[in-house]
XYZ file of C-alpha atoms in Angstrom:
706
model
C 26.005 1.185 -2.093
C 23.978 1.571 1.092
C 21.214 -1.057 1.117
C 18.787 1.688 2.057
C 18.977 2.614 -1.587
C 16.715 -0.356 -2.187
C 13.869 1.761 -0.878
C 13.800 3.268 -4.335
C 14.651 0.121 -6.207
C 16.102 -3.199 -5.049
C 19.560 -4.015 -6.323
C 18.249 -6.914 -8.319
C 16.206 -4.512 -10.435
C 12.513 -4.371 -11.046
C 10.786 -7.727 -11.280
C 9.452 -8.749 -14.629
C 5.670 -9.059 -14.751
C 4.656 -12.577 -13.897
C 1.181 -14.115 -14.142
C 1.812 -15.746 -10.789
C 2.504 -12.437 -9.064
C -0.687 -11.373 -7.225
C -0.074 -7.695 -7.890
C 1.266 -7.887 -11.422
C -0.967 -10.522 -12.919
C -3.890 -8.128 -13.635
C -1.498 -5.723 -15.395
C 0.019 -8.458 -17.516
C -3.437 -9.318 -18.849
C -4.492 -5.694 -19.481
C -4.196 -4.380 -23.009
C -2.965 -0.758 -22.915
C -2.818 1.371 -26.075
C -1.525 4.936 -26.313
C -3.148 7.820 -28.210
C -2.513 11.525 -28.593
C -5.057 14.192 -29.429
C -5.197 15.632 -32.944
C -6.562 19.167 -32.793
C -8.480 19.182 -36.068
C -10.066 15.831 -35.230
C -11.211 17.151 -31.850
C -12.904 20.183 -33.456
C -14.543 18.043 -36.117
C -15.837 15.636 -33.491
C -17.456 18.413 -31.440
C -19.010 19.883 -34.573
C -20.445 16.489 -35.545
C -21.762 16.017 -32.021
C -23.632 19.328 -32.217
C -25.084 18.468 -35.636
C -26.313 15.092 -34.323
C -27.923 16.789 -31.284
C -25.455 15.162 -28.886
C -25.912 11.621 -30.128
C -22.142 11.201 -30.598
C -21.558 12.020 -26.931
C -24.002 9.280 -25.974
C -22.324 6.875 -28.380
C -18.822 7.374 -26.932
C -20.242 7.025 -23.437
C -21.320 3.514 -24.405
C -18.295 2.818 -26.615
C -15.236 4.761 -25.321
C -13.007 3.311 -28.039
C -14.986 5.088 -30.765
C -14.417 8.441 -29.097
C -10.683 7.824 -28.905
C -10.448 6.763 -32.567
C -12.443 9.817 -33.650
C -10.357 12.402 -31.775
C -6.890 10.847 -31.475
C -4.186 9.064 -33.403
C -2.249 6.050 -32.211
C 1.207 6.684 -30.759
C 3.835 5.038 -28.504
C 2.955 4.864 -24.820
C 5.879 7.168 -24.008
C 4.158 10.021 -25.895
C 0.512 9.263 -25.137
C -1.968 11.842 -23.830
C -4.664 9.262 -23.156
C -4.703 5.501 -22.798
C -7.294 2.979 -23.890
C -7.287 0.099 -21.424
C -9.013 -3.211 -21.945
C -9.191 -5.023 -18.607
C -9.159 -8.767 -18.018
C -12.961 -8.842 -18.342
C -12.883 -7.233 -21.785
C -14.296 -3.907 -20.601
C -12.759 -0.759 -22.098
C -11.667 2.289 -20.099
C -10.201 5.629 -21.122
C -7.723 7.276 -18.724
C -5.653 10.441 -18.981
C -1.879 10.386 -18.641
C -0.922 12.811 -15.887
C 2.391 14.553 -15.357
C 3.868 16.006 -12.199
C 6.985 18.088 -11.838
C 9.352 16.718 -9.221
C 10.642 19.214 -6.696
C 14.177 20.534 -6.736
C 16.739 18.100 -5.354
C 14.805 14.960 -6.283
C 16.907 14.218 -9.343
C 20.111 14.628 -7.350
C 18.741 12.130 -4.834
C 18.191 9.624 -7.634
C 21.713 10.072 -8.945
C 23.092 9.642 -5.432
C 21.368 6.266 -5.064
C 22.068 5.197 -8.676
C 18.570 3.884 -9.109
C 18.264 3.215 -12.836
C 14.529 2.851 -13.352
C 13.662 5.789 -11.130
C 16.232 7.893 -12.960
C 14.672 6.854 -16.280
C 11.272 7.870 -14.985
C 12.450 11.333 -14.055
C 14.722 11.805 -17.070
C 12.116 11.191 -19.743
C 11.859 14.920 -20.420
C 14.963 15.981 -18.504
C 15.859 18.503 -21.209
C 12.790 20.565 -20.336
C 12.057 19.713 -16.709
C 11.989 16.763 -14.352
C 8.596 15.139 -14.874
C 6.849 12.085 -13.527
C 4.353 10.495 -15.933
C 1.622 8.335 -14.465
C -2.052 7.469 -14.608
C -4.662 6.375 -12.104
C -6.845 3.353 -12.715
C -9.316 2.001 -10.166
C -7.539 3.866 -7.389
C -4.095 2.442 -8.240
C -1.190 4.508 -9.512
C 0.836 3.359 -12.562
C 4.137 5.108 -13.314
C 6.058 5.218 -16.566
C 9.406 3.398 -16.531
C 11.340 4.268 -19.658
C 13.753 1.329 -19.448
C 10.796 -1.063 -19.218
C 8.906 0.828 -21.911
C 5.656 0.457 -19.980
C 3.438 1.816 -17.253
C 3.724 -0.384 -14.175
C 2.075 -0.291 -10.796
C 4.114 1.867 -8.480
C 4.146 -1.032 -6.016
C 6.668 -2.892 -8.198
C 9.313 -0.508 -6.878
C 9.182 -2.136 -3.445
C 7.860 -5.615 -4.189
C 11.094 -7.534 -3.864
C 12.271 -6.043 -0.605
C 13.802 -8.679 1.623
C 13.277 -8.994 5.348
C 16.837 -7.778 5.784
C 16.033 -4.673 3.729
C 13.114 -3.854 5.990
C 15.321 -4.002 9.059
C 17.599 -1.479 7.335
C 14.793 1.066 7.376
C 14.727 1.300 11.185
C 16.978 4.349 10.881
C 14.168 6.218 9.131
C 14.003 8.352 5.979
C 15.245 11.897 5.542
C 12.823 14.723 4.730
C 14.045 14.772 1.126
C 13.676 11.014 0.687
C 10.171 10.998 2.108
C 9.083 13.996 0.052
C 10.349 12.373 -3.151
C 8.654 9.074 -2.365
C 5.384 10.832 -1.671
C 5.537 12.337 -5.151
C 6.032 8.886 -6.632
C 3.645 6.852 -4.489
C 1.069 9.565 -3.934
C -0.752 10.340 -0.699
C -1.543 7.571 1.758
C -5.277 7.909 1.295
C -8.049 5.516 0.315
C -10.178 8.122 -1.371
C -13.534 6.716 -2.454
C -14.949 9.039 -5.133
C -18.423 10.392 -4.432
C -19.989 11.363 -7.739
C -22.143 14.519 -7.805
C -25.835 14.157 -8.547
C -25.395 15.631 -12.028
C -22.885 12.960 -13.043
C -24.983 10.184 -11.490
C -28.050 11.482 -13.320
C -26.144 11.604 -16.592
C -24.944 8.005 -16.198
C -28.391 6.758 -15.153
C -30.289 8.543 -17.921
C -27.865 7.245 -20.547
C -28.651 3.694 -19.545
C -29.977 1.918 -22.686
C -33.235 1.188 -20.851
C -33.958 4.860 -20.248
C -32.883 5.915 -23.735
C -35.439 3.434 -25.048
C -37.983 4.793 -22.590
C -37.378 8.378 -23.721
C -38.186 7.486 -27.317
C -41.163 5.429 -26.162
C -42.647 8.371 -24.267
C -42.040 10.665 -27.250
C -43.857 8.310 -29.580
C -46.753 7.832 -27.178
C -47.094 11.607 -26.905
C -47.222 11.905 -30.697
C -49.882 9.198 -30.716
C -52.046 11.278 -28.284
C -51.469 9.024 -25.247
C -50.814 12.075 -23.069
C -52.030 10.794 -19.690
C -50.365 7.418 -20.008
C -47.080 8.918 -21.201
C -47.177 11.542 -18.415
C -47.679 8.850 -15.772
C -44.748 6.885 -17.149
C -42.615 10.048 -17.191
C -43.452 10.920 -13.570
C -42.857 7.347 -12.452
C -39.484 7.339 -14.213
C -38.436 10.647 -12.632
C -39.437 9.378 -9.190
C -37.638 6.053 -9.548
C -34.476 7.716 -10.904
C -34.469 10.284 -8.084
C -34.767 7.652 -5.364
C -32.147 5.485 -7.022
C -29.669 8.375 -7.274
C -30.278 9.374 -3.655
C -29.633 5.854 -2.363
C -26.525 5.351 -4.502
C -24.967 8.637 -3.419
C -25.898 8.146 0.222
C -24.242 4.734 0.350
C -21.221 6.051 -1.572
C -20.834 8.718 1.120
C -21.051 6.033 3.800
C -18.330 3.996 2.094
C -16.232 7.136 1.608
C -16.357 7.941 5.324
C -15.594 4.342 6.278
C -12.625 4.027 3.914
C -10.936 7.358 4.552
C -8.647 7.273 7.563
C -6.555 10.284 8.542
C -4.748 10.333 11.860
C -1.486 11.502 13.397
C 1.382 9.019 13.703
C 4.946 9.142 14.975
C 7.802 8.299 12.612
C 11.578 8.204 12.954
C 13.787 10.350 10.736
C 17.262 9.422 9.534
C 18.625 11.972 11.994
C 17.205 9.903 14.869
C 14.532 12.469 15.688
C 10.964 11.221 16.155
C 8.302 13.374 14.475
C 4.519 13.436 14.618
C 3.084 13.670 11.083
C -0.234 13.133 9.335
C -0.842 9.587 8.142
C -1.501 11.041 4.666
C 2.253 11.707 4.381
C 3.348 8.115 5.044
C 5.307 6.329 2.306
C 6.786 2.816 1.987
C 10.035 2.766 3.940
C 8.913 5.047 6.773
C 9.852 3.827 10.250
C 6.659 3.861 12.320
C 6.692 4.171 16.109
C 3.657 2.390 17.592
C 2.640 3.641 21.049
C 1.978 1.221 23.862
C -1.730 2.035 23.885
C -1.944 1.129 20.185
C -3.684 2.965 17.337
C -5.907 2.492 14.300
C -3.327 1.639 11.652
C -3.449 3.817 8.493
C -1.110 1.658 6.357
C 0.343 -1.838 5.949
C 3.530 -2.317 7.949
C 5.995 -5.056 8.876
C 6.580 -5.427 12.611
C 10.305 -5.317 13.403
C 10.505 -4.972 17.184
C 8.065 -5.758 19.981
C 4.704 -7.507 19.956
C 1.295 -6.111 19.011
C -2.158 -7.314 19.936
C -4.357 -6.590 16.929
C -8.085 -6.689 16.272
C -8.425 -7.686 12.590
C -12.205 -8.068 12.546
C -12.508 -5.284 9.958
C -10.662 -7.464 7.428
C -11.346 -11.023 8.533
C -14.611 -10.816 10.476
C -12.945 -12.625 13.382
C -13.444 -10.791 16.674
C -10.583 -12.611 18.419
C -7.460 -10.410 18.763
C -4.328 -11.697 17.050
C -0.814 -11.466 18.480
C 1.737 -10.160 15.964
C 5.421 -10.943 16.473
C 8.596 -9.422 14.945
C 9.546 -10.310 11.393
C 12.488 -12.726 11.263
C 15.507 -11.201 9.550
C 16.702 -12.967 6.432
C 17.496 -12.673 2.733
C 14.135 -14.095 1.655
C 11.680 -11.849 -0.155
C 9.095 -10.246 2.094
C 5.428 -10.928 1.348
C 2.535 -9.768 3.473
C 0.607 -12.940 2.612
C 3.279 -15.390 3.719
C 4.271 -13.209 6.691
C 0.783 -12.419 7.964
C 1.761 -13.080 11.570
C 4.427 -10.385 11.298
C 2.398 -7.886 9.242
C 0.144 -5.139 10.566
C -2.662 -4.410 8.105
C -4.275 -1.085 7.327
C -7.609 -0.463 9.051
C -6.968 -2.902 11.890
C -7.031 -1.751 15.490
C -3.757 -2.168 17.353
C -4.978 -2.746 20.894
C -1.591 -2.598 22.552
C 2.118 -2.763 21.747
C 5.021 -3.725 23.947
C 8.601 -4.887 24.041
C 9.925 -2.819 21.139
C 12.000 -0.413 23.175
C 10.285 2.461 21.374
C 8.822 5.450 23.142
C 7.174 4.236 26.325
C 7.579 0.530 25.633
C 5.754 0.406 22.297
C 6.751 -1.328 19.051
C 8.572 -0.482 15.818
C 7.338 -1.215 12.300
C 8.229 -0.230 8.737
C 5.574 0.918 6.263
C 5.306 -1.499 3.334
C 2.165 -0.361 1.478
C -0.033 2.730 1.382
C -3.355 3.823 -0.097
C -5.171 1.388 -2.352
C -2.178 -0.979 -2.277
C -2.929 -1.904 1.351
C -5.124 -4.773 2.533
C -7.925 -2.328 3.337
C -7.429 -0.652 -0.028
C -7.843 -3.996 -1.801
C -11.048 -4.607 0.144
C -12.475 -1.185 -0.740
C -11.381 -1.608 -4.356
C -13.238 -4.920 -4.615
C -16.388 -3.094 -3.492
C -15.930 -0.090 -5.788
C -14.835 -2.040 -8.858
C -16.484 -5.459 -8.674
C -16.303 -8.068 -11.371
C -18.718 -7.144 -14.179
C -22.091 -8.835 -14.003
C -22.378 -11.542 -16.613
C -26.121 -11.991 -16.098
C -28.088 -13.478 -18.968
C -31.069 -11.276 -18.078
C -29.179 -8.162 -19.197
C -27.992 -9.797 -22.411
C -31.531 -10.819 -23.290
C -32.831 -7.367 -22.301
C -30.426 -5.658 -24.719
C -31.548 -7.998 -27.525
C -35.146 -7.235 -26.601
C -34.495 -3.479 -26.847
C -32.774 -3.840 -30.212
C -35.689 -5.790 -31.619
C -38.174 -3.251 -30.249
C -36.041 -0.418 -31.591
C -36.119 -1.949 -35.030
C -39.890 -2.361 -34.825
C -40.254 1.216 -33.603
C -38.222 2.461 -36.554
C -40.403 0.541 -39.035
C -43.471 1.735 -37.167
C -42.444 5.344 -37.524
C -42.214 4.932 -41.298
C -45.653 3.320 -41.478
C -47.355 5.958 -39.338
C -46.991 4.018 -36.060
C -49.173 1.114 -37.277
C -46.602 -1.589 -36.501
C -45.664 0.208 -33.275
C -49.259 0.157 -32.054
C -49.696 -3.532 -32.824
C -46.390 -4.465 -31.103
C -47.781 -3.467 -27.695
C -44.472 -1.978 -26.561
C -44.119 -1.775 -22.764
C -42.678 1.751 -22.265
C -42.944 1.398 -18.470
C -40.501 -1.542 -18.436
C -37.379 0.413 -17.354
C -39.283 2.301 -14.658
C -40.824 -0.934 -13.409
C -37.417 -2.619 -13.202
C -35.897 0.374 -11.369
C -38.833 0.575 -8.966
C -38.568 -3.124 -8.165
C -34.837 -2.805 -7.561
C -35.327 0.190 -5.257
C -37.983 -1.685 -3.279
C -35.638 -4.661 -2.893
C -32.831 -2.317 -1.841
C -35.002 -0.788 0.875
C -35.903 -4.234 2.221
C -32.234 -5.202 2.339
C -31.370 -1.949 4.106
C -33.826 -2.755 6.891
C -31.880 -5.975 7.438
C -28.584 -4.081 7.685
C -27.449 -5.023 4.155
C -26.128 -2.171 2.014
C -25.652 -2.167 -1.745
C -23.908 0.501 -3.842
C -24.544 -1.419 -7.065
C -28.331 -2.017 -7.192
C -28.258 -4.032 -10.471
C -26.491 -6.808 -8.549
C -29.660 -7.375 -6.557
C -31.138 -9.116 -9.600
C -28.233 -11.570 -9.605
C -29.145 -12.700 -6.092
C -32.154 -14.445 -7.552
C -29.774 -16.858 -9.282
C -28.006 -18.007 -6.098
C -27.960 -21.806 -5.926
C -25.341 -22.482 -3.240
C -24.699 -21.076 0.236
C -21.294 -21.648 1.847
C -20.712 -21.297 5.589
C -17.651 -21.156 7.761
C -18.118 -23.594 10.630
C -16.620 -22.162 13.828
C -18.466 -19.065 14.994
C -21.028 -19.256 12.183
C -22.786 -22.615 12.404
C -21.288 -23.355 15.815
C -20.754 -21.342 18.976
C -17.719 -19.085 19.312
C -16.581 -20.696 22.542
C -14.880 -24.063 22.904
C -14.754 -26.301 25.938
C -12.057 -28.796 26.830
C -13.450 -32.322 26.499
C -10.327 -34.137 27.660
C -6.683 -35.007 27.048
C -4.859 -38.250 26.312
C -1.123 -38.592 26.795
C 0.724 -40.615 24.198
C 3.364 -43.248 24.696
C 5.441 -45.418 22.391
C 2.963 -48.291 22.666
C -0.446 -46.719 23.318
C -2.413 -43.785 24.647
C -3.158 -43.312 28.329
C -6.661 -43.154 29.754
C -8.722 -40.075 28.937
C -8.264 -37.276 31.507
C -11.306 -34.942 31.462
C -9.470 -32.056 33.173
C -5.846 -31.234 32.213
C -5.258 -29.801 35.684
C -5.376 -33.404 36.995
C -2.433 -34.451 34.806
C 0.754 -35.420 36.594
C 3.468 -32.734 36.349
C 5.415 -33.222 33.169
C 5.880 -32.060 29.565
C 2.204 -32.559 28.618
C 0.940 -30.260 31.361
C 3.685 -27.709 30.687
C 2.952 -27.803 26.947
C -0.760 -27.148 27.468
C 0.094 -24.219 29.738
C 2.829 -22.658 27.581
C 2.143 -23.344 23.898
C -0.013 -20.310 23.083
C 0.054 -16.640 22.050
C -2.270 -15.348 24.767
C -1.337 -11.963 26.201
C -2.594 -9.702 28.986
C -4.535 -6.507 28.488
C -5.235 -4.522 31.654
C -4.657 -7.693 33.627
C -7.096 -9.778 31.581
C -5.930 -12.585 29.232
C -6.727 -11.884 25.577
C -6.320 -14.249 22.639
C -7.749 -17.190 20.740
C -10.756 -18.657 22.624
C -9.311 -22.137 22.156
C -6.052 -21.163 23.828
C -7.842 -19.290 26.594
C -9.844 -22.409 27.430
C -6.723 -24.536 27.218
C -4.845 -22.366 29.722
C -7.863 -22.134 31.995
C -8.145 -25.931 32.070
C -4.556 -26.248 33.356
C -5.035 -23.825 36.249
C -1.741 -22.085 35.448
C -1.434 -18.278 35.602
C -0.020 -15.925 32.987
C 2.396 -13.169 33.984
C 4.001 -10.584 31.703
C 7.018 -8.308 32.266
C 6.364 -4.910 33.786
C 8.436 -1.823 33.051
C 11.767 -2.837 31.548
C 11.178 -6.481 32.536
C 14.580 -6.874 34.186
C 13.109 -8.561 37.272
C 11.713 -11.493 35.291
C 14.773 -11.576 33.036
C 16.998 -12.038 36.081
C 14.764 -14.825 37.424
C 15.268 -16.832 34.234
C 19.005 -16.559 33.729
C 19.072 -13.181 31.990
C 16.972 -14.283 28.997
C 14.605 -11.668 27.554
C 11.243 -12.963 28.754
C 8.033 -12.523 26.725
C 5.712 -14.114 29.296
C 5.802 -16.455 32.281
C 3.419 -19.312 33.092
C 3.222 -20.198 36.795
C 1.476 -23.287 38.187
C -1.026 -22.835 41.040
C 0.756 -22.189 44.347
C -1.060 -24.986 46.119
C 0.027 -27.408 43.372
C 3.664 -26.481 43.929
C 3.371 -26.975 47.665
C 1.513 -30.287 47.395
C 3.719 -31.870 44.751
C 7.076 -30.236 45.435
C 8.242 -31.294 41.987
C 10.771 -29.456 39.869
C 8.690 -30.167 36.793
C 6.060 -27.766 38.127
C 8.411 -24.806 38.201
C 7.420 -21.578 36.506
C 8.162 -21.597 32.780
C 9.204 -18.531 30.768
C 8.474 -18.047 27.066
C 11.483 -16.559 25.247
C 10.397 -17.141 21.642
C 7.028 -17.590 19.958
C 6.382 -18.850 16.449
C 2.673 -17.993 15.888
C 0.149 -20.302 14.290
C 0.194 -20.413 10.508
C -2.694 -21.894 8.541
C -0.217 -22.918 5.841
C 2.000 -24.713 8.369
C -0.953 -25.933 10.499
C 0.999 -25.429 13.702
C 2.594 -23.060 16.195
C 5.513 -23.481 18.584
C 7.250 -21.811 21.514
C 10.691 -21.925 23.086
C 10.774 -21.886 26.899
C 13.233 -21.897 29.790
C 12.649 -22.898 33.402
C 13.762 -21.013 36.505
C 17.397 -19.993 36.381
C 17.527 -20.555 32.628
C 19.434 -23.832 32.975
C 17.066 -25.932 30.844
C 15.299 -24.996 27.597
C 12.413 -26.808 25.927
C 10.465 -26.372 22.701
C 6.746 -27.152 22.474
C 4.586 -27.530 19.373
C 0.788 -27.527 18.951
C -1.278 -27.989 15.799
C -3.206 -30.357 13.596
C -2.637 -33.977 14.693
C -1.371 -35.154 11.304
C 1.115 -32.300 11.017
C 2.431 -32.604 14.565
C 2.793 -36.376 14.219
C 4.796 -35.907 11.008
C 7.246 -33.651 12.864
C 7.729 -36.107 15.737
C 10.016 -39.101 15.816
C 8.055 -42.105 14.553
C 8.859 -44.260 17.580
C 7.146 -41.719 19.904
C 3.798 -41.758 18.029
C 1.365 -44.419 19.387
C 0.280 -47.134 16.991
C -3.405 -46.287 17.591
C -2.891 -42.644 16.531
C -4.935 -42.833 13.308
C -7.806 -44.855 14.756
C -8.127 -42.612 17.818
C -8.069 -39.507 15.663
C -10.827 -40.849 13.379
C -12.907 -41.793 16.397
C -12.701 -38.369 18.014
C -13.241 -36.506 14.746
C -16.341 -38.567 13.937
C -17.823 -37.418 17.251
C -17.503 -33.787 16.113
C -14.627 -32.962 18.443
C -11.856 -30.537 17.570
C -8.573 -32.383 18.056
C -5.111 -30.876 18.535
C -1.821 -32.652 19.080
C 1.184 -31.562 21.125
C 4.875 -32.410 21.025
C 8.093 -31.247 22.670
C 11.835 -31.670 22.812
C 14.623 -30.485 25.097
C 17.087 -28.108 23.458
C 20.808 -28.635 23.441
C 22.735 -26.651 26.055
C 24.831 -25.103 23.291
C 21.716 -23.728 21.554
C 20.632 -20.155 22.273
C 16.834 -20.278 22.837
C 16.516 -16.635 21.768
C 17.986 -17.068 18.287
C 17.092 -20.617 17.293
C 15.208 -20.761 13.977
C 11.730 -22.193 13.550
C 13.019 -24.853 11.187
C 15.355 -26.128 13.889
C 12.666 -26.112 16.549
C 9.950 -27.951 14.642
C 11.695 -31.225 13.861
C 12.668 -34.454 15.640
C 10.154 -33.810 18.398
C 8.602 -36.216 20.855
C 4.852 -36.824 20.609
C 3.043 -35.803 23.820
C -0.649 -36.500 23.222
C -4.015 -35.201 22.063
C -6.234 -32.371 23.287
C -9.942 -32.712 22.469
C -12.346 -29.771 22.495
C -16.061 -29.647 21.797
C -17.786 -26.978 19.740
C -21.567 -26.905 20.089
C -23.861 -26.086 17.163
C -25.843 -22.842 17.460
C -29.555 -23.359 18.209
C -30.680 -21.496 15.085
C -28.248 -23.179 12.649
C -30.594 -26.105 11.942
C -33.523 -23.757 11.182
C -31.417 -21.676 8.784
C -30.225 -24.744 6.882
C -33.783 -26.136 6.713
C -34.995 -22.863 5.187
C -32.318 -23.140 2.502
C -33.309 -26.737 1.788
C -36.967 -25.775 1.463
C -35.907 -23.129 -1.059
C -34.019 -25.905 -2.898
C -30.667 -24.203 -2.266
C -27.637 -26.361 -1.656
C -25.557 -25.561 1.434
C -22.009 -26.438 2.342
C -19.679 -25.605 5.234
C -15.930 -25.264 5.504
C -13.796 -27.629 7.541
C -11.134 -26.679 10.052
């Protein structure tokens, strides 16, 4: 079977839910029960609700399970009309099971690809019509798989794609394939619901605090406290109105920020490139990224070319990141482990090049859409945060129950006990007013909150955690000096790398980076920009088809070229100061604590690999006899002075090795230790004042380490 059939389901079958799987673990802990409506029970429930003046409706709003038990009977999930879901926090939710008729031709497509689980999904009611059964929970879509006997996240259908599978999608999907997938996966849209005022008012008024307040005002009216009760009523109406306005306004803001609809270019299986709306994108689509970049509306794996990406929307880091093509292989693809090869939804692609697509852009394959993307996860965490386990609310509920009991006794004894209890009927209004005031103060500081009750939790904060670089310290770094290593000891400290003698250390500092050019200006990690600047070397990138530079370096496909200063070449006349071309880049990985590059010199006769990263990691990848004996003591000394220390290593590559295809595992071993690069990172002037304020408030502070 064509491996492109794995778009619908990998050959190995659907993965079994595993607690260790980041996407499946919440589902495996959710308790899902199926129910179907019983007509006579539904009519009896509505009749009882009318007779109790709507009290039953209020009760099922607070306890959804009671409403399900009253109107429905338990049944298998395969036949359920509604589902009762208990999430991992113990909170209960009621969701409707939805059905959608698949368009003509979809079932034939499933049979053609022999995809068992998808065929089961469509065949559940094949005798009547081809139906898809699913439900939506917290923005995510769950589809019914008959062979699994369960509703599973639709993302399980593409979770065990391999890198090799993704490369198979470069041919694109047909119109029929894409249409069918869109029915299954849904639209590529992060749609933040904006509740109407009526629904917000209903939810706010049914808050236990306001229910208590309603009865309090009624009793005070009966007891002839007209003015006092009227003031409380007006205050409550005002506080509720302001609260609803702020909640809806900030929901609209989040809705506009989350929703992204744009036009993108995709490749069809026929080879034709089409411009479509981003709403139509599905996992498996081949995306053509223009050279000028775009605001990405989905998660995608980069297959060809390089992309310079601004990921500040997700990470908060303003430094653009260079994304490189995904290495082909049989290993399972994961956006977390392959972050350097993954383009995330909501990030700005500044430029793309080297993919041979369109006018020199890049090629990627869509891997996730909608709420299953990185941006979708971020929005979901805002919309559906972890429930507040705040003792204040637990005590408040107990307080209301006690007062309710006293009020009930007081009613029987002609309000005598009620009068003596000194009930505070303005309590809910006072709490709401205080929360609104706090929300307004936060808004003036540029802090927005769509869940006002969480403001109360902020009063319980006891620890502040800070990232170091860019938060407590300045963004920029300055080179403090370099020390070359030798088998016996380190050399003297050289304050400026440009004064180093021509050799591997100087070439490594100039070449081991992922800096790129944008409109002639170098863009990249500030550390690497300073490192290159300190060497005096110049960065050059291919123009047009790049054949001129390719020819200069023995026909190798060149990513970038580093050239030493012209005057340095003339003065030294050394072959070690020749221009160096980068033919492969293995970007920095926080898990690996290193990055590396493969280079060739003029003519392509000699190839070298360079590595840069944390000193301990680089030293472990170098031959022991090349690491100086004073390595540990020097490293401790520099670190204690607050310097940021990096180590470099290199090795010449065998003439029989192709620099363009060598694997990272082969590059990053048996290297020769080159030396240490020290950089200083100054503390921001206002960092000390901020930490002192926290200490005065008796709040503990901590910062992360690089």
